[in-house]
Amino acid sequence: MPFPMQRPRRLRITRNIRRMVRENSLSVNDLVYPVFVCHGAGQAVPIGAMPGIYRYSIDMLLRELEEIVSLGIPAILPFGLPAKKDPTGSEAYAENGIIQQALRAIKKEYPELTVVTDLCLCEYTDHGHCGLIRENYVVNDPTLELLARTAVSHAAAGADMVAPSDMMDGRVGAIRSALDKNGYINTGIMAYSAKYCSAFYGPFREAADSAPKFGDRRSYQMDPANAKEAIYEVQYDLEEGADIVMVKPALAYMDVIRQIKDQFGCPVATYNVSGEYSMVKAAAQKGWVDEKRIVMEVLTGIKRAGADIVITYHAREAARWLRDET
Ligand code: PBG
C-alpha cells in the first residue's frame, strides 16, 4: 500500500517543482504554419469559419511572414488558390502557378524559412477531387504522374519538402523517383500517410475552395474507424521513401499518433486541422473557454501523444505565447 508513504501531490506543490518533473513540452521548433495564397495584389481575404486566417496575395503573404520568421517558427505549408480550375488541375504543376510564384518570392525574401508544399490537386480541379476522374472514380495510376509532375515543379521553384495529401496508392514512390530523376535528391517528402476522411476539413474547403463537386473522398481517404490500416499505410510510405509521416486530423486520432510513434522510429507529424481550429475559436469567441489555455493544452496533448511536428493554424499565437512565457 503506497499511501501514506507515496504522495504524488508532493511533486505538484510549486511551479518550479512542476517544471522539473514535466514530461512533455511544446516548443516553437515543433510548429508548422499553414497559409493560403491567392493571385493578385493587396489581398487579405478573411476566411469566415477560421478567425485570424486569411487568403493572402503574395505581396501580403511576404509581409505576414515577417512575424512568422521573427517568432522562430521553422516552417510554413502554403496552399494555393488557382486563377482557374480544370479537369486535370493544370495550375498545380504550371511553371507560373500560384504556388510556384509564391515559392520563388518566399525563398528570395526568407531563404531560411522551410517551405513544405501540399501536392494535392483538389484546389486545382474543377470537380474538386484529388486526382483524375474516369466514370465518377478517382483513378489512381494516372494521377500519380500529375502528382510527380507537381512535386518536381515545386522543387524547381524552391520547395524544401513536398507533402502529398491525396492518399493515392504508390504516390510516395512515384514522387521520390521523379524528384531523384530530376536531380532533387535533397527535396524531402512529408507524407500525409494516415489521412482520414474527416468532417474536420470543412472550414479548409471554404478557405481553399476545394470541396468535391460530387460524391465524397471515401474511396481514397481512410475510414475514421481504422487504426491498423494506418500502420501499413505508414509502412508503405516509409518503404517508398517518405522522410516524415503524418496523421491527420490530430485530436480524434491521438491513439494512431501514439501507435505510429511507438512502431516506427521516424519523425511523426500531425495536422491539427481547420475544423479543430474553428471549434476552439468559436467557443473562445463566445467566452465559453479560455483560448490560450485550451490551445496550449491541445498542442501539448498532441506532443504527449507522440507527434514531433504539429501543423496548426494556432502556430503564430502559440509561438507568441511561448515567447512571452520565457
Ligand atoms: C488537400 C488537403 C485538405 C486539407 C489539407 N490538404 C482537404 C481535404 O482533404 O479535403 C485539410 C486541412 C484542414 O482541414 O485544415 N486534399
Short mmCIF file of C-alpha atoms and ligand atoms in Angstrom, two decimals:
data_model
loop_
_atom_site.label_atom_id
_atom_site.label_comp_id
_atom_site.label_asym_id
_atom_site.label_seq_id
_atom_site.Cartn_x
_atom_site.Cartn_y
_atom_site.Cartn_z
CA MET A 1 0.00 0.00 0.00
CA PRO A 2 1.92 3.05 -1.18
CA PHE A 3 -0.12 5.66 0.70
CA PRO A 4 0.80 7.41 3.00
CA MET A 5 4.46 6.91 2.04
CA GLN A 6 3.73 7.84 -1.55
CA ARG A 7 2.14 11.22 -2.06
CA PRO A 8 2.27 12.17 -5.76
CA ARG A 9 0.99 15.63 -4.85
CA ARG A 10 4.46 16.43 -3.39
CA LEU A 11 5.66 16.93 -6.94
CA ARG A 12 2.87 19.37 -7.73
CA ILE A 13 3.46 21.84 -4.90
CA THR A 14 5.41 24.64 -6.60
CA ARG A 15 5.71 25.91 -10.12
CA ASN A 16 9.42 25.07 -10.16
CA ILE A 17 8.91 21.50 -8.98
CA ARG A 18 6.23 21.08 -11.61
CA ARG A 19 8.66 22.41 -14.21
CA MET A 20 11.33 19.92 -13.07
CA VAL A 21 9.11 16.86 -13.47
CA ARG A 22 7.29 17.96 -16.62
CA GLU A 23 7.41 15.10 -19.13
CA ASN A 24 6.47 16.90 -22.34
CA SER A 25 6.57 20.42 -23.59
CA LEU A 26 5.66 22.40 -26.62
CA SER A 27 8.36 24.40 -28.37
CA VAL A 28 8.26 26.81 -31.28
CA ASN A 29 10.51 24.28 -33.03
CA ASP A 30 7.56 21.89 -33.28
CA LEU A 31 5.27 24.20 -35.23
CA VAL A 32 4.37 24.47 -38.90
CA TYR A 33 2.06 27.29 -40.04
CA PRO A 34 -0.34 26.63 -42.94
CA VAL A 35 -1.05 29.64 -45.19
CA PHE A 36 -3.43 30.30 -48.10
CA VAL A 37 -2.13 32.20 -51.08
CA CYS A 38 -4.06 33.68 -53.99
CA HIS A 39 -3.32 35.67 -57.17
CA GLY A 40 -3.48 39.45 -57.25
CA ALA A 41 -2.01 42.17 -55.07
CA GLY A 42 -3.00 43.76 -51.79
CA GLN A 43 -5.36 40.88 -50.95
CA ALA A 44 -6.10 39.74 -47.41
CA VAL A 45 -9.46 37.99 -47.53
CA PRO A 46 -10.68 36.70 -44.17
CA ILE A 47 -11.95 33.12 -44.02
CA GLY A 48 -15.32 33.12 -42.30
CA ALA A 49 -15.03 29.95 -40.26
CA MET A 50 -11.35 30.49 -39.37
CA PRO A 51 -10.98 33.78 -37.49
CA GLY A 52 -7.43 35.14 -37.82
CA ILE A 53 -6.73 33.22 -41.05
CA TYR A 54 -6.72 34.94 -44.46
CA ARG A 55 -6.14 34.25 -48.10
CA TYR A 56 -3.17 36.45 -48.94
CA SER A 57 -1.82 37.58 -52.25
CA ILE A 58 1.93 37.02 -52.48
CA ASP A 59 2.89 40.61 -51.54
CA MET A 60 0.72 40.46 -48.42
CA LEU A 61 1.91 36.97 -47.54
CA LEU A 62 5.51 38.17 -47.57
CA ARG A 63 4.60 40.85 -45.04
CA GLU A 64 2.77 38.32 -42.91
CA LEU A 65 5.77 36.00 -42.92
CA GLU A 66 7.99 38.60 -41.33
CA GLU A 67 6.43 37.91 -37.93
CA ILE A 68 6.37 34.15 -38.51
CA VAL A 69 10.11 34.20 -39.19
CA SER A 70 10.89 36.51 -36.30
CA LEU A 71 8.94 34.31 -33.90
CA GLY A 72 11.22 31.44 -34.91
CA ILE A 73 8.54 29.24 -36.50
CA PRO A 74 10.67 26.92 -38.64
CA ALA A 75 8.27 26.11 -41.46
CA ILE A 76 5.16 27.04 -43.41
CA LEU A 77 2.78 24.96 -45.52
CA PRO A 78 1.29 27.09 -48.31
CA PHE A 79 -1.93 26.17 -50.14
CA GLY A 80 -2.69 27.81 -53.46
CA LEU A 81 -5.87 29.21 -54.96
CA PRO A 82 -5.53 28.98 -58.74
CA ALA A 83 -6.74 31.57 -61.24
CA LYS A 84 -8.82 28.90 -62.94
CA LYS A 85 -9.69 25.26 -62.42
CA ASP A 86 -9.87 22.47 -64.99
CA PRO A 87 -10.38 18.69 -65.03
CA THR A 88 -6.66 17.92 -64.73
CA GLY A 89 -5.77 20.60 -62.19
CA SER A 90 -3.16 22.01 -64.53
CA GLU A 91 -2.27 25.08 -62.45
CA ALA A 92 -0.95 22.71 -59.78
CA TYR A 93 2.07 21.92 -61.98
CA ALA A 94 2.24 25.09 -64.11
CA GLU A 95 5.55 26.94 -64.27
CA ASN A 96 3.73 30.10 -63.22
CA GLY A 97 1.18 28.52 -60.92
CA ILE A 98 0.30 30.30 -57.71
CA ILE A 99 2.44 28.04 -55.53
CA GLN A 100 5.41 28.18 -57.91
CA GLN A 101 5.26 32.01 -57.89
CA ALA A 102 4.84 32.08 -54.12
CA LEU A 103 7.78 29.73 -53.60
CA ARG A 104 10.13 31.87 -55.66
CA ALA A 105 9.06 35.02 -53.81
CA ILE A 106 9.24 33.46 -50.35
CA LYS A 107 12.63 31.88 -50.97
CA LYS A 108 14.00 35.18 -52.23
CA GLU A 109 12.86 37.08 -49.16
CA TYR A 110 13.24 34.38 -46.49
CA PRO A 111 15.71 31.80 -47.81
CA GLU A 112 15.98 30.01 -44.49
CA LEU A 113 12.29 29.54 -43.84
CA THR A 114 11.41 25.91 -44.59
CA VAL A 115 8.64 25.67 -47.13
CA VAL A 116 6.68 22.45 -47.29
CA THR A 117 4.16 22.34 -50.16
CA ASP A 118 0.93 20.37 -50.25
CA LEU A 119 0.73 18.45 -53.51
CA CYS A 120 -2.96 17.84 -53.66
CA LEU A 121 -4.88 18.58 -56.83
CA CYS A 122 -8.27 19.25 -55.24
CA GLU A 123 -7.82 23.03 -55.10
CA TYR A 124 -6.97 22.99 -58.82
CA THR A 125 -9.51 20.57 -60.34
CA ASP A 126 -12.93 21.83 -61.40
CA HIS A 127 -14.55 18.70 -59.87
CA GLY A 128 -12.73 19.24 -56.54
CA HIS A 129 -11.34 15.72 -56.28
CA CYS A 130 -7.73 14.88 -55.51
CA GLY A 131 -6.97 13.18 -58.81
CA LEU A 132 -8.16 12.47 -62.33
CA ILE A 133 -11.73 11.30 -62.75
CA ARG A 134 -12.95 8.49 -65.00
CA GLU A 135 -16.56 7.42 -64.71
CA ASN A 136 -17.00 9.20 -61.39
CA TYR A 137 -14.00 7.41 -59.91
CA VAL A 138 -10.65 8.94 -58.97
CA VAL A 139 -8.19 6.86 -60.96
CA ASN A 140 -5.01 6.02 -59.13
CA ASP A 141 -2.13 5.39 -61.51
CA PRO A 142 -2.73 8.23 -64.00
CA THR A 143 -3.00 10.60 -61.02
CA LEU A 144 0.49 9.58 -59.85
CA GLU A 145 2.01 11.17 -62.92
CA LEU A 146 0.41 14.51 -62.18
CA LEU A 147 1.45 14.39 -58.54
CA ALA A 148 5.03 13.61 -59.53
CA ARG A 149 4.98 16.45 -62.04
CA THR A 150 3.64 18.84 -59.37
CA ALA A 151 6.35 17.73 -56.94
CA VAL A 152 9.12 18.37 -59.48
CA SER A 153 7.74 21.81 -60.32
CA HIS A 154 7.56 22.74 -56.62
CA ALA A 155 11.12 21.52 -56.09
CA ALA A 156 12.27 23.57 -59.08
CA ALA A 157 10.61 26.66 -57.59
CA GLY A 158 12.37 26.15 -54.26
CA ALA A 159 10.26 23.84 -52.04
CA ASP A 160 12.30 22.23 -49.27
CA MET A 161 9.81 19.43 -48.88
CA VAL A 162 6.67 18.24 -50.60
CA ALA A 163 3.64 16.86 -48.81
CA PRO A 164 1.40 14.54 -50.81
CA SER A 165 -2.10 14.72 -49.29
CA ASP A 166 -4.10 12.87 -51.94
CA MET A 167 -3.99 9.30 -50.48
CA MET A 168 -3.37 7.65 -53.86
CA ASP A 169 -1.56 4.32 -53.61
CA GLY A 170 2.10 4.46 -54.59
CA ARG A 171 2.36 8.25 -54.70
CA VAL A 172 5.36 8.50 -52.41
CA GLY A 173 7.41 6.14 -54.57
CA ALA A 174 6.33 7.90 -57.75
CA ILE A 175 7.22 11.32 -56.32
CA ARG A 176 10.55 10.12 -54.90
CA SER A 177 11.70 8.69 -58.19
CA ALA A 178 10.56 11.74 -60.17
CA LEU A 179 12.40 14.06 -57.78
CA ASP A 180 15.53 11.94 -57.94
CA LYS A 181 15.43 11.64 -61.72
CA ASN A 182 15.32 15.42 -61.95
CA GLY A 183 18.20 15.90 -59.54
CA TYR A 184 16.18 16.93 -56.48
CA ILE A 185 17.63 14.26 -54.23
CA ASN A 186 17.51 16.53 -51.19
CA THR A 187 13.88 17.56 -51.51
CA GLY A 188 12.13 15.78 -48.64
CA ILE A 189 8.75 14.08 -48.55
CA MET A 190 6.37 14.68 -45.67
CA ALA A 191 3.66 12.15 -46.49
CA TYR A 192 0.09 12.53 -45.34
CA SER A 193 0.24 8.80 -44.66
CA ALA A 194 -2.79 8.29 -42.43
CA LYS A 195 -5.21 10.86 -43.74
CA TYR A 196 -8.74 10.19 -42.66
CA CYS A 197 -11.96 11.04 -44.46
CA SER A 198 -12.90 13.66 -41.91
CA ALA A 199 -15.64 16.21 -41.32
CA PHE A 200 -12.99 18.32 -39.60
CA TYR A 201 -11.77 19.56 -43.02
CA GLY A 202 -14.98 21.56 -43.56
CA PRO A 203 -13.61 25.08 -42.97
CA PHE A 204 -10.48 24.36 -45.06
CA ARG A 205 -12.65 23.55 -48.05
CA GLU A 206 -14.15 27.03 -47.78
CA ALA A 207 -10.68 28.54 -47.41
CA ALA A 208 -9.20 26.64 -50.34
CA ASP A 209 -12.43 26.34 -52.33
CA SER A 210 -11.77 22.62 -52.66
CA ALA A 211 -14.99 20.82 -51.74
CA PRO A 212 -15.72 17.92 -54.11
CA LYS A 213 -18.47 18.83 -56.58
CA PHE A 214 -19.93 15.31 -56.44
CA GLY A 215 -19.58 12.41 -54.03
CA ASP A 216 -17.01 12.43 -51.25
CA ARG A 217 -13.45 11.29 -50.59
CA ARG A 218 -14.24 7.91 -49.03
CA SER A 219 -12.71 5.93 -51.89
CA TYR A 220 -9.26 7.36 -51.15
CA GLN A 221 -9.13 8.86 -47.63
CA MET A 222 -9.19 6.47 -44.65
CA ASP A 223 -12.19 5.31 -42.66
CA PRO A 224 -12.11 7.01 -39.21
CA ALA A 225 -12.87 3.62 -37.64
CA ASN A 226 -9.49 2.16 -38.65
CA ALA A 227 -6.14 2.22 -36.86
CA LYS A 228 -4.30 -0.93 -38.05
CA GLU A 229 -4.69 0.34 -41.60
CA ALA A 230 -2.74 3.45 -40.58
CA ILE A 231 0.20 1.26 -39.61
CA TYR A 232 0.57 -0.30 -43.03
CA GLU A 233 -0.10 2.99 -44.82
CA VAL A 234 2.86 4.40 -42.87
CA GLN A 235 4.96 1.33 -43.52
CA TYR A 236 4.39 1.52 -47.28
CA ASP A 237 5.15 5.25 -47.33
CA LEU A 238 8.42 4.72 -45.46
CA GLU A 239 9.38 1.90 -47.80
CA GLU A 240 8.61 4.17 -50.76
CA GLY A 241 10.86 6.92 -49.42
CA ALA A 242 8.86 9.17 -47.05
CA ASP A 243 11.09 11.17 -44.68
CA ILE A 244 8.31 12.25 -42.33
CA VAL A 245 4.90 10.63 -41.96
CA MET A 246 1.71 12.38 -40.93
CA VAL A 247 -1.51 11.60 -39.14
CA LYS A 248 -4.43 13.88 -39.99
CA PRO A 249 -6.56 15.15 -38.27
CA ALA A 250 -4.97 15.18 -34.81
CA LEU A 251 -7.44 15.24 -31.95
CA ALA A 252 -9.72 12.35 -32.82
CA TYR A 253 -6.66 10.28 -33.80
CA MET A 254 -4.27 10.59 -30.85
CA ASP A 255 -4.12 6.79 -30.46
CA VAL A 256 -2.99 6.49 -34.09
CA ILE A 257 -0.21 9.03 -33.49
CA ARG A 258 0.97 7.06 -30.47
CA GLN A 259 0.92 3.70 -32.25
CA ILE A 260 2.88 5.05 -35.19
CA LYS A 261 5.42 6.73 -32.94
CA ASP A 262 5.94 3.51 -31.00
CA GLN A 263 6.18 1.30 -34.03
CA PHE A 264 8.43 3.35 -36.34
CA GLY A 265 11.47 5.39 -35.43
CA CYS A 266 10.76 8.12 -37.96
CA PRO A 267 9.63 11.69 -37.33
CA VAL A 268 5.86 11.90 -36.99
CA ALA A 269 3.89 14.99 -37.94
CA THR A 270 0.25 15.63 -37.28
CA TYR A 271 -2.16 18.15 -38.75
CA ASN A 272 -4.34 19.99 -36.24
CA VAL A 273 -6.85 20.77 -38.99
CA SER A 274 -9.23 23.60 -39.80
CA GLY A 275 -12.29 22.20 -38.01
CA GLU A 276 -10.25 21.65 -34.85
CA TYR A 277 -9.12 25.28 -35.04
CA SER A 278 -12.62 26.60 -35.76
CA MET A 279 -14.15 24.80 -32.78
CA VAL A 280 -11.64 26.38 -30.40
CA LYS A 281 -12.07 29.82 -31.96
CA ALA A 282 -15.86 29.66 -31.89
CA ALA A 283 -16.04 28.57 -28.26
CA ALA A 284 -13.46 31.21 -27.29
CA GLN A 285 -15.38 33.95 -29.11
CA LYS A 286 -18.44 33.02 -27.12
CA GLY A 287 -16.41 33.24 -23.95
CA TRP A 288 -17.05 29.58 -23.19
CA VAL A 289 -13.40 28.54 -22.91
CA ASP A 290 -10.07 30.20 -22.13
CA GLU A 291 -8.48 30.24 -25.59
CA LYS A 292 -4.84 30.38 -24.58
CA ARG A 293 -5.14 27.54 -22.08
CA ILE A 294 -7.18 25.41 -24.50
CA VAL A 295 -4.70 25.90 -27.34
CA MET A 296 -1.69 25.11 -25.16
CA GLU A 297 -3.44 22.04 -23.74
CA VAL A 298 -4.38 20.80 -27.21
CA LEU A 299 -0.89 21.31 -28.63
CA THR A 300 0.88 19.84 -25.58
CA GLY A 301 -1.51 16.87 -25.68
CA ILE A 302 -0.60 16.29 -29.32
CA LYS A 303 3.10 16.28 -28.35
CA ARG A 304 2.39 13.88 -25.49
CA ALA A 305 0.61 11.57 -27.93
CA GLY A 306 3.91 11.28 -29.79
CA ALA A 307 3.95 13.87 -32.56
CA ASP A 308 7.26 15.59 -33.27
CA ILE A 309 5.81 18.18 -35.64
CA VAL A 310 2.44 19.93 -35.29
CA ILE A 311 0.92 21.68 -38.30
CA THR A 312 -1.52 24.17 -36.84
CA TYR A 313 -3.34 27.40 -37.61
CA HIS A 314 -2.66 28.31 -33.97
CA ALA A 315 1.10 28.36 -34.67
CA ARG A 316 1.53 32.12 -34.69
CA GLU A 317 -0.43 32.73 -31.50
CA ALA A 318 1.13 29.72 -29.77
CA ALA A 319 4.61 30.96 -30.71
CA ARG A 320 3.79 34.38 -29.25
CA TRP A 321 2.58 32.83 -26.01
CA LEU A 322 5.65 30.60 -25.80
CA ARG A 323 7.90 33.63 -26.33
CA ASP A 324 6.10 35.66 -23.66
CA GLU A 325 6.43 32.85 -21.13
CA THR A 326 10.24 32.82 -21.16
C1 PBG B 1 -6.00 18.61 -49.69
C2 PBG B 1 -5.99 18.96 -48.26
C3 PBG B 1 -7.06 19.08 -47.36
C4 PBG B 1 -6.51 19.52 -46.16
C5 PBG B 1 -5.14 19.63 -46.34
N1 PBG B 1 -4.83 19.24 -47.65
C6 PBG B 1 -8.51 18.95 -47.56
C7 PBG B 1 -9.16 17.68 -47.90
O1 PBG B 1 -8.56 16.61 -47.98
O2 PBG B 1 -10.35 17.78 -48.18
C8 PBG B 1 -7.28 19.85 -44.91
C9 PBG B 1 -6.62 20.77 -43.97
C10 PBG B 1 -7.50 21.35 -42.93
O3 PBG B 1 -8.69 20.99 -42.77
O4 PBG B 1 -7.01 22.24 -42.23
N2 PBG B 1 -6.56 17.40 -50.03
#
